[in-house]
């Protein structure tokens, strides 16, 4: 088979790779129905995160179970399944507490931009849908594998409640779906920080009530103006830079909540500022597995349409164009079909 391999900055190749095989009795092999490029794939693509050797890419996936190991009980051949980038047993104490992305037996799934994928710990990781979804539902089902689950975690970890004011920092696909999640959780006011018109439009469609296009100190001033000088109840940081993190902490009200789901790159917090900020901080790699059943249900019932974040769909063999379009910000998110 052929799949995507990153060789170095801006060098993604679609090349021959070995077909995955069952290596442990707890594995499953999926025939991928759809996969995509993640905002976090852009860190190594842009050379911000080093690529020491050619690396297979892709961690968002859904597809049909092709083969299962002898110990797999909860999924069967022919079922449509969705899993997280973080394979988990779903039985250890961290999984029980809802932090499957910190499972004691966690394995990273990192080679999904290919026609076939091996998923470890299949019983704990994969969730089957009732039926094979129709092709119009497929993009939304795919988002549940990461970007939608991460947006949902952002809203959940920041204690989003009915009637509250929420700020979302970041207008990538995760930020946009954090807006959608906050809306679902009943936030009354959702302030999206975005400088890009196409993304502002989608943010409003997903439930944003206000747009702030300023960044840094000007952005914080604007949020304080919009919240009568108090700050927001919940701030969802969906970027991972020093500027976005500080913007999030300084936009929260005293006693407010800040979640952070953007993979941090060079973020450092000052203890004294944190001490006087009086905010709750909660973030990390999203425990997507916790939310899979609920989000699959919301998509299947047509209550949410997170697949709208895909504004570019390409055949898998054009994966390099998909990265380029996102890098150049011509696309919010690229869906790839084998
Ligand atoms: Zn991702
Ligand atoms: Zn576990």
Short mmCIF file of N, CA and C in Angstrom, two decimals, residues 3-147:
data_model
loop_
_atom_site.label_atom_id
_atom_site.label_comp_id
_atom_site.label_asym_id
_atom_site.label_seq_id
_atom_site.Cartn_x
_atom_site.Cartn_y
_atom_site.Cartn_z
N UNK A 3 1.22 5.25 1.55
CA UNK A 3 0.74 6.14 2.60
C UNK A 3 1.64 7.36 2.71
N UNK A 4 1.24 8.30 3.58
CA UNK A 4 1.96 9.57 3.73
C UNK A 4 3.14 9.40 4.69
N UNK A 5 4.28 9.93 4.27
CA UNK A 5 5.49 9.90 5.11
C UNK A 5 6.11 11.30 5.08
N UNK A 6 6.40 11.82 6.28
CA UNK A 6 7.04 13.15 6.36
C UNK A 6 8.56 12.96 6.46
N UNK A 7 9.28 13.57 5.53
CA UNK A 7 10.74 13.45 5.49
C UNK A 7 11.43 14.62 6.17
N UNK A 8 10.81 15.78 6.16
CA UNK A 8 11.43 16.96 6.75
C UNK A 8 10.51 18.12 6.48
N UNK A 9 10.97 19.36 6.77
CA UNK A 9 10.08 20.51 6.59
C UNK A 9 9.48 20.58 5.18
N UNK A 10 8.18 20.62 5.11
CA UNK A 10 7.40 20.77 3.87
C UNK A 10 7.70 19.69 2.84
N UNK A 11 8.05 18.50 3.33
CA UNK A 11 8.37 17.39 2.44
C UNK A 11 7.56 16.15 2.84
N UNK A 12 6.30 16.10 2.37
CA UNK A 12 5.45 14.94 2.61
C UNK A 12 5.41 14.12 1.33
N UNK A 13 5.68 12.83 1.46
CA UNK A 13 5.65 11.97 0.26
C UNK A 13 4.59 10.89 0.44
N UNK A 14 4.00 10.53 -0.68
CA UNK A 14 3.02 9.44 -0.69
C UNK A 14 3.75 8.26 -1.28
N UNK A 15 4.12 7.31 -0.44
CA UNK A 15 5.03 6.27 -0.93
C UNK A 15 4.71 4.90 -0.35
N UNK A 16 5.35 3.93 -0.93
CA UNK A 16 5.13 2.54 -0.57
C UNK A 16 5.48 2.30 0.91
N UNK A 17 4.56 1.66 1.60
CA UNK A 17 4.79 1.31 3.00
C UNK A 17 4.27 -0.10 3.21
N UNK A 18 4.82 -0.83 4.19
CA UNK A 18 4.29 -2.19 4.43
C UNK A 18 2.84 -2.13 4.90
N UNK A 19 2.04 -3.08 4.44
CA UNK A 19 0.65 -3.14 4.91
C UNK A 19 0.65 -3.60 6.36
N UNK A 20 -0.18 -2.95 7.20
CA UNK A 20 -0.16 -3.33 8.62
C UNK A 20 -0.70 -4.75 8.82
N UNK A 21 -0.16 -5.40 9.84
CA UNK A 21 -0.60 -6.77 10.18
C UNK A 21 -0.93 -6.81 11.66
N UNK A 22 -1.72 -7.80 12.04
CA UNK A 22 -1.99 -8.03 13.46
C UNK A 22 -0.67 -8.46 14.11
N UNK A 23 -0.24 -7.68 15.13
CA UNK A 23 1.01 -8.05 15.80
C UNK A 23 0.75 -8.54 17.23
N UNK A 24 -0.41 -8.13 17.77
CA UNK A 24 -0.78 -8.60 19.11
C UNK A 24 -2.24 -9.05 19.04
N UNK A 25 -2.64 -9.98 19.91
CA UNK A 25 -4.03 -10.48 19.86
C UNK A 25 -5.06 -9.38 20.12
N UNK A 26 -4.63 -8.26 20.69
CA UNK A 26 -5.57 -7.17 21.01
C UNK A 26 -5.68 -6.13 19.88
N UNK A 27 -5.00 -6.37 18.75
CA UNK A 27 -5.01 -5.43 17.62
C UNK A 27 -6.24 -5.60 16.74
N UNK A 28 -6.54 -4.55 15.99
CA UNK A 28 -7.48 -4.66 14.86
C UNK A 28 -6.88 -3.95 13.67
N UNK A 29 -7.23 -4.41 12.48
CA UNK A 29 -6.83 -3.72 11.25
C UNK A 29 -8.08 -3.06 10.66
N UNK A 30 -7.97 -1.78 10.34
CA UNK A 30 -9.09 -1.06 9.72
C UNK A 30 -8.78 -0.77 8.27
N UNK A 31 -9.84 -0.81 7.46
CA UNK A 31 -9.77 -0.26 6.10
C UNK A 31 -10.30 1.17 6.25
N UNK A 32 -9.42 2.14 6.01
CA UNK A 32 -9.76 3.54 6.31
C UNK A 32 -10.83 4.06 5.33
N UNK A 33 -11.90 4.64 5.90
CA UNK A 33 -12.94 5.27 5.07
C UNK A 33 -12.59 6.73 4.80
N UNK A 34 -12.04 7.39 5.82
CA UNK A 34 -11.61 8.79 5.67
C UNK A 34 -10.58 9.09 6.74
N UNK A 35 -9.62 9.94 6.38
CA UNK A 35 -8.62 10.42 7.34
C UNK A 35 -8.40 11.90 7.02
N UNK A 36 -7.50 12.56 7.74
CA UNK A 36 -7.35 13.99 7.49
C UNK A 36 -6.00 14.48 8.01
N UNK A 37 -5.73 15.74 7.72
CA UNK A 37 -4.52 16.39 8.22
C UNK A 37 -4.93 17.18 9.46
N UNK A 38 -4.12 17.07 10.51
CA UNK A 38 -4.42 17.75 11.78
C UNK A 38 -3.59 19.03 11.87
N UNK A 39 -4.11 20.03 12.56
CA UNK A 39 -3.32 21.23 12.83
C UNK A 39 -1.99 20.88 13.50
N UNK A 40 -1.99 19.84 14.34
CA UNK A 40 -0.75 19.47 15.03
C UNK A 40 0.25 18.82 14.08
N UNK A 41 -0.21 18.29 12.94
CA UNK A 41 0.72 17.76 11.92
C UNK A 41 1.56 18.90 11.33
N UNK A 42 1.06 20.13 11.46
CA UNK A 42 1.77 21.26 10.86
C UNK A 42 3.02 21.65 11.67
N UNK A 43 3.06 21.28 12.95
CA UNK A 43 4.27 21.61 13.75
C UNK A 43 5.51 20.94 13.13
N UNK A 44 5.51 19.59 12.94
CA UNK A 44 6.68 18.99 12.28
C UNK A 44 6.77 19.39 10.81
N UNK A 45 5.63 19.56 10.14
CA UNK A 45 5.64 19.92 8.71
C UNK A 45 6.36 21.26 8.51
N UNK A 46 6.16 22.17 9.46
CA UNK A 46 6.79 23.49 9.35
C UNK A 46 8.20 23.51 9.92
N UNK A 47 8.66 22.37 10.45
CA UNK A 47 10.02 22.30 10.99
C UNK A 47 10.13 22.85 12.40
N UNK A 48 9.00 23.18 13.03
CA UNK A 48 9.03 23.72 14.40
C UNK A 48 9.33 22.57 15.37
N UNK A 49 8.87 21.37 14.98
CA UNK A 49 9.16 20.17 15.76
C UNK A 49 10.06 19.31 14.85
N UNK A 50 11.26 18.93 15.32
CA UNK A 50 12.18 18.23 14.41
C UNK A 50 11.65 16.86 13.95
N UNK A 51 12.05 16.47 12.75
CA UNK A 51 11.68 15.16 12.19
C UNK A 51 12.98 14.38 12.01
N UNK A 52 13.40 13.59 13.03
CA UNK A 52 14.71 12.93 12.96
C UNK A 52 14.82 11.88 11.85
N UNK A 53 13.70 11.20 11.54
CA UNK A 53 13.75 10.23 10.44
C UNK A 53 12.41 10.25 9.71
N UNK A 54 12.35 9.69 8.49
CA UNK A 54 11.08 9.68 7.77
C UNK A 54 9.97 9.08 8.64
N UNK A 55 8.87 9.82 8.79
CA UNK A 55 7.85 9.45 9.76
C UNK A 55 6.48 9.30 9.09
N UNK A 56 5.86 8.11 9.19
CA UNK A 56 4.49 7.97 8.70
C UNK A 56 3.58 8.93 9.47
N UNK A 57 2.55 9.45 8.80
CA UNK A 57 1.74 10.51 9.39
C UNK A 57 0.26 10.09 9.50
N UNK A 58 -0.45 10.83 10.33
CA UNK A 58 -1.91 10.69 10.41
C UNK A 58 -2.38 10.04 11.69
N UNK A 59 -3.28 10.71 12.42
CA UNK A 59 -3.78 10.12 13.67
C UNK A 59 -5.29 10.31 13.84
N UNK A 60 -5.98 10.74 12.78
CA UNK A 60 -7.44 10.88 12.86
C UNK A 60 -8.01 9.93 11.83
N UNK A 61 -8.94 9.07 12.26
CA UNK A 61 -9.34 7.98 11.38
C UNK A 61 -10.70 7.42 11.73
N UNK A 62 -11.34 6.86 10.73
CA UNK A 62 -12.51 6.03 10.92
C UNK A 62 -12.53 5.05 9.75
N UNK A 63 -13.17 3.91 9.95
CA UNK A 63 -13.17 2.94 8.87
C UNK A 63 -13.85 1.65 9.25
N UNK A 64 -13.69 0.68 8.36
CA UNK A 64 -14.34 -0.62 8.53
C UNK A 64 -13.32 -1.62 9.08
N UNK A 65 -13.77 -2.38 10.08
CA UNK A 65 -12.89 -3.40 10.65
C UNK A 65 -12.66 -4.49 9.62
N UNK A 66 -11.39 -4.70 9.30
CA UNK A 66 -11.00 -5.65 8.27
C UNK A 66 -10.61 -6.99 8.90
N UNK A 67 -9.95 -6.89 10.06
CA UNK A 67 -9.42 -8.08 10.72
C UNK A 67 -9.27 -7.78 12.20
N UNK A 68 -9.48 -8.79 13.04
CA UNK A 68 -9.26 -8.58 14.48
C UNK A 68 -8.34 -9.66 15.04
N UNK A 69 -7.62 -9.30 16.10
CA UNK A 69 -6.78 -10.27 16.79
C UNK A 69 -7.64 -11.22 17.61
N UNK A 70 -7.03 -12.32 18.07
CA UNK A 70 -7.80 -13.39 18.71
C UNK A 70 -8.43 -12.96 20.04
N UNK A 71 -7.91 -11.90 20.66
CA UNK A 71 -8.45 -11.50 21.97
C UNK A 71 -9.51 -10.38 21.86
N UNK A 72 -9.76 -9.90 20.66
CA UNK A 72 -10.68 -8.76 20.52
C UNK A 72 -12.13 -9.25 20.64
N UNK A 73 -12.90 -8.57 21.50
CA UNK A 73 -14.28 -9.00 21.78
C UNK A 73 -15.33 -7.96 21.39
N UNK A 74 -14.98 -6.68 21.46
CA UNK A 74 -16.05 -5.68 21.38
C UNK A 74 -16.31 -5.16 19.97
N UNK A 75 -15.42 -5.43 19.03
CA UNK A 75 -15.70 -5.03 17.64
C UNK A 75 -15.54 -6.24 16.72
N UNK A 76 -16.33 -6.19 15.63
CA UNK A 76 -16.33 -7.33 14.71
C UNK A 76 -15.96 -6.88 13.29
N UNK A 77 -15.58 -7.83 12.49
CA UNK A 77 -15.30 -7.55 11.08
C UNK A 77 -16.52 -6.91 10.43
N UNK A 78 -16.29 -5.91 9.60
CA UNK A 78 -17.39 -5.29 8.84
C UNK A 78 -18.04 -4.11 9.55
N UNK A 79 -17.73 -3.93 10.85
CA UNK A 79 -18.31 -2.77 11.56
C UNK A 79 -17.56 -1.49 11.22
N UNK A 80 -18.32 -0.38 11.23
CA UNK A 80 -17.70 0.94 11.08
C UNK A 80 -17.30 1.41 12.47
N UNK A 81 -16.05 1.80 12.61
CA UNK A 81 -15.55 2.18 13.94
C UNK A 81 -14.77 3.49 13.88
N UNK A 82 -14.73 4.15 15.04
CA UNK A 82 -13.94 5.36 15.20
C UNK A 82 -13.08 5.18 16.44
N UNK A 83 -11.85 5.65 16.37
CA UNK A 83 -10.97 5.58 17.54
C UNK A 83 -10.23 6.88 17.70
N UNK A 84 -9.48 6.96 18.79
CA UNK A 84 -8.70 8.16 19.10
C UNK A 84 -7.25 7.96 18.66
N UNK A 85 -6.52 9.07 18.60
CA UNK A 85 -5.08 9.02 18.32
C UNK A 85 -4.32 8.33 19.43
N UNK A 86 -4.96 8.21 20.58
CA UNK A 86 -4.32 7.61 21.73
C UNK A 86 -5.04 6.30 22.03
N UNK A 87 -4.42 5.17 21.68
CA UNK A 87 -5.04 3.88 21.97
C UNK A 87 -4.98 3.63 23.48
N UNK A 88 -6.08 3.11 24.03
CA UNK A 88 -6.16 2.93 25.48
C UNK A 88 -6.91 1.65 25.80
N UNK A 89 -6.59 1.06 26.95
CA UNK A 89 -7.28 -0.18 27.33
C UNK A 89 -8.69 0.09 27.86
N UNK A 90 -8.92 1.30 28.30
CA UNK A 90 -10.21 1.72 28.87
C UNK A 90 -10.56 0.96 30.15
N UNK A 91 -9.57 0.39 30.82
CA UNK A 91 -9.84 -0.35 32.06
C UNK A 91 -8.93 0.09 33.22
N UNK A 92 -7.81 0.73 32.93
CA UNK A 92 -6.87 1.09 34.02
C UNK A 92 -7.45 2.27 34.82
N UNK A 93 -6.83 2.61 35.97
CA UNK A 93 -7.38 3.71 36.79
C UNK A 93 -7.49 5.04 36.03
N UNK A 94 -6.50 5.39 35.23
CA UNK A 94 -6.59 6.66 34.50
C UNK A 94 -7.74 6.65 33.50
N UNK A 95 -7.95 5.51 32.84
CA UNK A 95 -9.09 5.39 31.92
C UNK A 95 -10.40 5.51 32.70
N UNK A 96 -10.47 4.83 33.84
CA UNK A 96 -11.69 4.90 34.67
C UNK A 96 -12.00 6.33 35.08
N UNK A 97 -10.96 7.10 35.31
CA UNK A 97 -11.17 8.50 35.69
C UNK A 97 -11.45 9.40 34.49
N UNK A 98 -11.50 8.80 33.31
CA UNK A 98 -11.85 9.58 32.13
C UNK A 98 -10.65 10.20 31.42
N UNK A 99 -9.46 9.74 31.74
CA UNK A 99 -8.25 10.28 31.09
C UNK A 99 -7.55 9.20 30.27
N UNK A 100 -8.30 8.70 29.26
CA UNK A 100 -7.79 7.61 28.44
C UNK A 100 -6.53 8.01 27.68
N UNK A 101 -6.34 9.31 27.44
CA UNK A 101 -5.12 9.74 26.76
C UNK A 101 -3.91 9.68 27.68
N UNK A 102 -4.12 9.33 28.97
CA UNK A 102 -3.01 9.03 29.88
C UNK A 102 -3.11 7.59 30.37
N UNK A 103 -3.71 6.73 29.55
CA UNK A 103 -3.84 5.30 29.90
C UNK A 103 -2.47 4.72 30.25
N UNK A 104 -2.44 3.84 31.24
CA UNK A 104 -1.16 3.20 31.63
C UNK A 104 -0.58 2.38 30.48
N UNK A 105 -1.43 1.97 29.55
CA UNK A 105 -0.95 1.16 28.41
C UNK A 105 -1.08 1.90 27.09
N UNK A 106 -1.13 3.21 27.19
CA UNK A 106 -1.33 4.06 26.01
C UNK A 106 -0.34 3.75 24.89
N UNK A 107 -0.89 3.72 23.68
CA UNK A 107 -0.03 3.64 22.49
C UNK A 107 -0.51 4.68 21.51
N UNK A 108 0.41 5.37 20.88
CA UNK A 108 0.03 6.43 19.95
C UNK A 108 -0.24 5.83 18.57
N UNK A 109 -1.36 6.25 17.97
CA UNK A 109 -1.68 5.83 16.60
C UNK A 109 -1.22 6.95 15.67
N UNK A 110 -0.21 6.68 14.87
CA UNK A 110 0.39 7.79 14.14
C UNK A 110 0.62 7.54 12.66
N UNK A 111 -0.08 6.59 12.08
CA UNK A 111 0.17 6.31 10.66
C UNK A 111 -1.14 6.07 9.91
N UNK A 112 -2.11 6.96 10.17
CA UNK A 112 -3.46 6.76 9.63
C UNK A 112 -3.68 7.35 8.24
N UNK A 113 -2.72 8.12 7.73
CA UNK A 113 -2.89 8.67 6.37
C UNK A 113 -2.45 7.61 5.37
N UNK A 114 -3.23 6.55 5.34
CA UNK A 114 -2.93 5.35 4.56
C UNK A 114 -4.23 4.58 4.36
N UNK A 115 -4.27 3.64 3.43
CA UNK A 115 -5.53 2.91 3.21
C UNK A 115 -5.87 1.92 4.31
N UNK A 116 -4.84 1.42 5.04
CA UNK A 116 -5.07 0.47 6.12
C UNK A 116 -4.32 0.92 7.36
N UNK A 117 -4.88 0.57 8.53
CA UNK A 117 -4.30 1.03 9.79
C UNK A 117 -4.42 -0.07 10.84
N UNK A 118 -3.34 -0.26 11.59
CA UNK A 118 -3.39 -1.16 12.75
C UNK A 118 -3.73 -0.33 13.98
N UNK A 119 -4.76 -0.75 14.71
CA UNK A 119 -5.12 -0.06 15.95
C UNK A 119 -4.86 -1.00 17.13
N UNK A 120 -3.93 -0.62 18.03
CA UNK A 120 -3.69 -1.46 19.20
C UNK A 120 -4.84 -1.34 20.21
N UNK A 121 -4.93 -2.26 21.14
CA UNK A 121 -5.94 -2.22 22.21
C UNK A 121 -7.34 -1.93 21.64
N UNK A 122 -7.69 -2.70 20.62
CA UNK A 122 -8.92 -2.41 19.86
C UNK A 122 -10.16 -2.36 20.75
N UNK A 123 -10.26 -3.24 21.73
CA UNK A 123 -11.46 -3.26 22.58
C UNK A 123 -11.64 -1.96 23.35
N UNK A 124 -10.53 -1.42 23.83
CA UNK A 124 -10.64 -0.20 24.63
C UNK A 124 -10.69 1.05 23.79
N UNK A 125 -10.16 0.97 22.56
CA UNK A 125 -9.95 2.18 21.75
C UNK A 125 -11.10 2.47 20.80
N UNK A 126 -11.62 1.42 20.17
CA UNK A 126 -12.57 1.63 19.07
C UNK A 126 -14.01 1.62 19.55
N UNK A 127 -14.82 2.49 18.97
CA UNK A 127 -16.25 2.49 19.23
C UNK A 127 -16.96 2.31 17.89
N UNK A 128 -17.86 1.32 17.84
CA UNK A 128 -18.57 1.03 16.59
C UNK A 128 -19.85 1.86 16.53
N UNK A 129 -20.21 2.28 15.32
CA UNK A 129 -21.49 2.96 15.14
C UNK A 129 -22.56 1.89 14.90
N UNK A 130 -23.83 2.31 15.02
CA UNK A 130 -24.92 1.36 14.83
C UNK A 130 -24.92 0.81 13.39
N UNK A 131 -24.79 1.72 12.41
CA UNK A 131 -24.74 1.33 11.00
C UNK A 131 -23.51 1.97 10.39
N UNK A 132 -23.22 1.55 9.16
CA UNK A 132 -22.18 2.25 8.42
C UNK A 132 -22.77 3.60 8.01
N UNK A 133 -22.14 4.71 8.40
CA UNK A 133 -22.76 6.02 8.12
C UNK A 133 -22.79 6.34 6.62
N UNK A 134 -23.79 7.11 6.24
CA UNK A 134 -23.89 7.53 4.85
C UNK A 134 -22.74 8.48 4.55
N UNK A 135 -22.44 8.67 3.26
CA UNK A 135 -21.24 9.44 2.91
C UNK A 135 -21.37 10.90 3.36
N UNK A 136 -22.59 11.44 3.47
CA UNK A 136 -22.71 12.83 3.94
C UNK A 136 -22.39 12.96 5.43
N UNK A 137 -22.52 11.86 6.18
CA UNK A 137 -22.18 11.92 7.62
C UNK A 137 -20.70 11.64 7.90
N UNK A 138 -20.03 11.11 6.87
CA UNK A 138 -18.66 10.64 7.08
C UNK A 138 -17.71 11.74 7.59
N UNK A 139 -17.72 12.95 7.01
CA UNK A 139 -16.81 13.99 7.54
C UNK A 139 -17.05 14.29 9.01
N UNK A 140 -18.31 14.39 9.41
CA UNK A 140 -18.59 14.67 10.83
C UNK A 140 -18.17 13.52 11.73
N UNK A 141 -18.39 12.27 11.25
CA UNK A 141 -17.94 11.11 12.03
C UNK A 141 -16.43 11.15 12.20
N UNK A 142 -15.72 11.54 11.15
CA UNK A 142 -14.26 11.59 11.23
C UNK A 142 -13.79 12.61 12.27
N UNK A 143 -14.46 13.74 12.37
CA UNK A 143 -14.02 14.77 13.33
C UNK A 143 -14.03 14.26 14.77
N UNK A 144 -14.94 13.31 15.03
CA UNK A 144 -15.09 12.77 16.38
C UNK A 144 -13.80 12.07 16.84
N UNK A 145 -13.00 11.61 15.88
CA UNK A 145 -11.76 10.90 16.16
C UNK A 145 -10.72 11.78 16.86
N UNK A 146 -10.81 13.08 16.67
CA UNK A 146 -9.85 13.96 17.35
C UNK A 146 -10.39 15.38 17.50
N UNK A 147 -10.53 16.08 16.38
CA UNK A 147 -10.71 17.53 16.44
C UNK A 147 -12.00 17.92 17.18
#
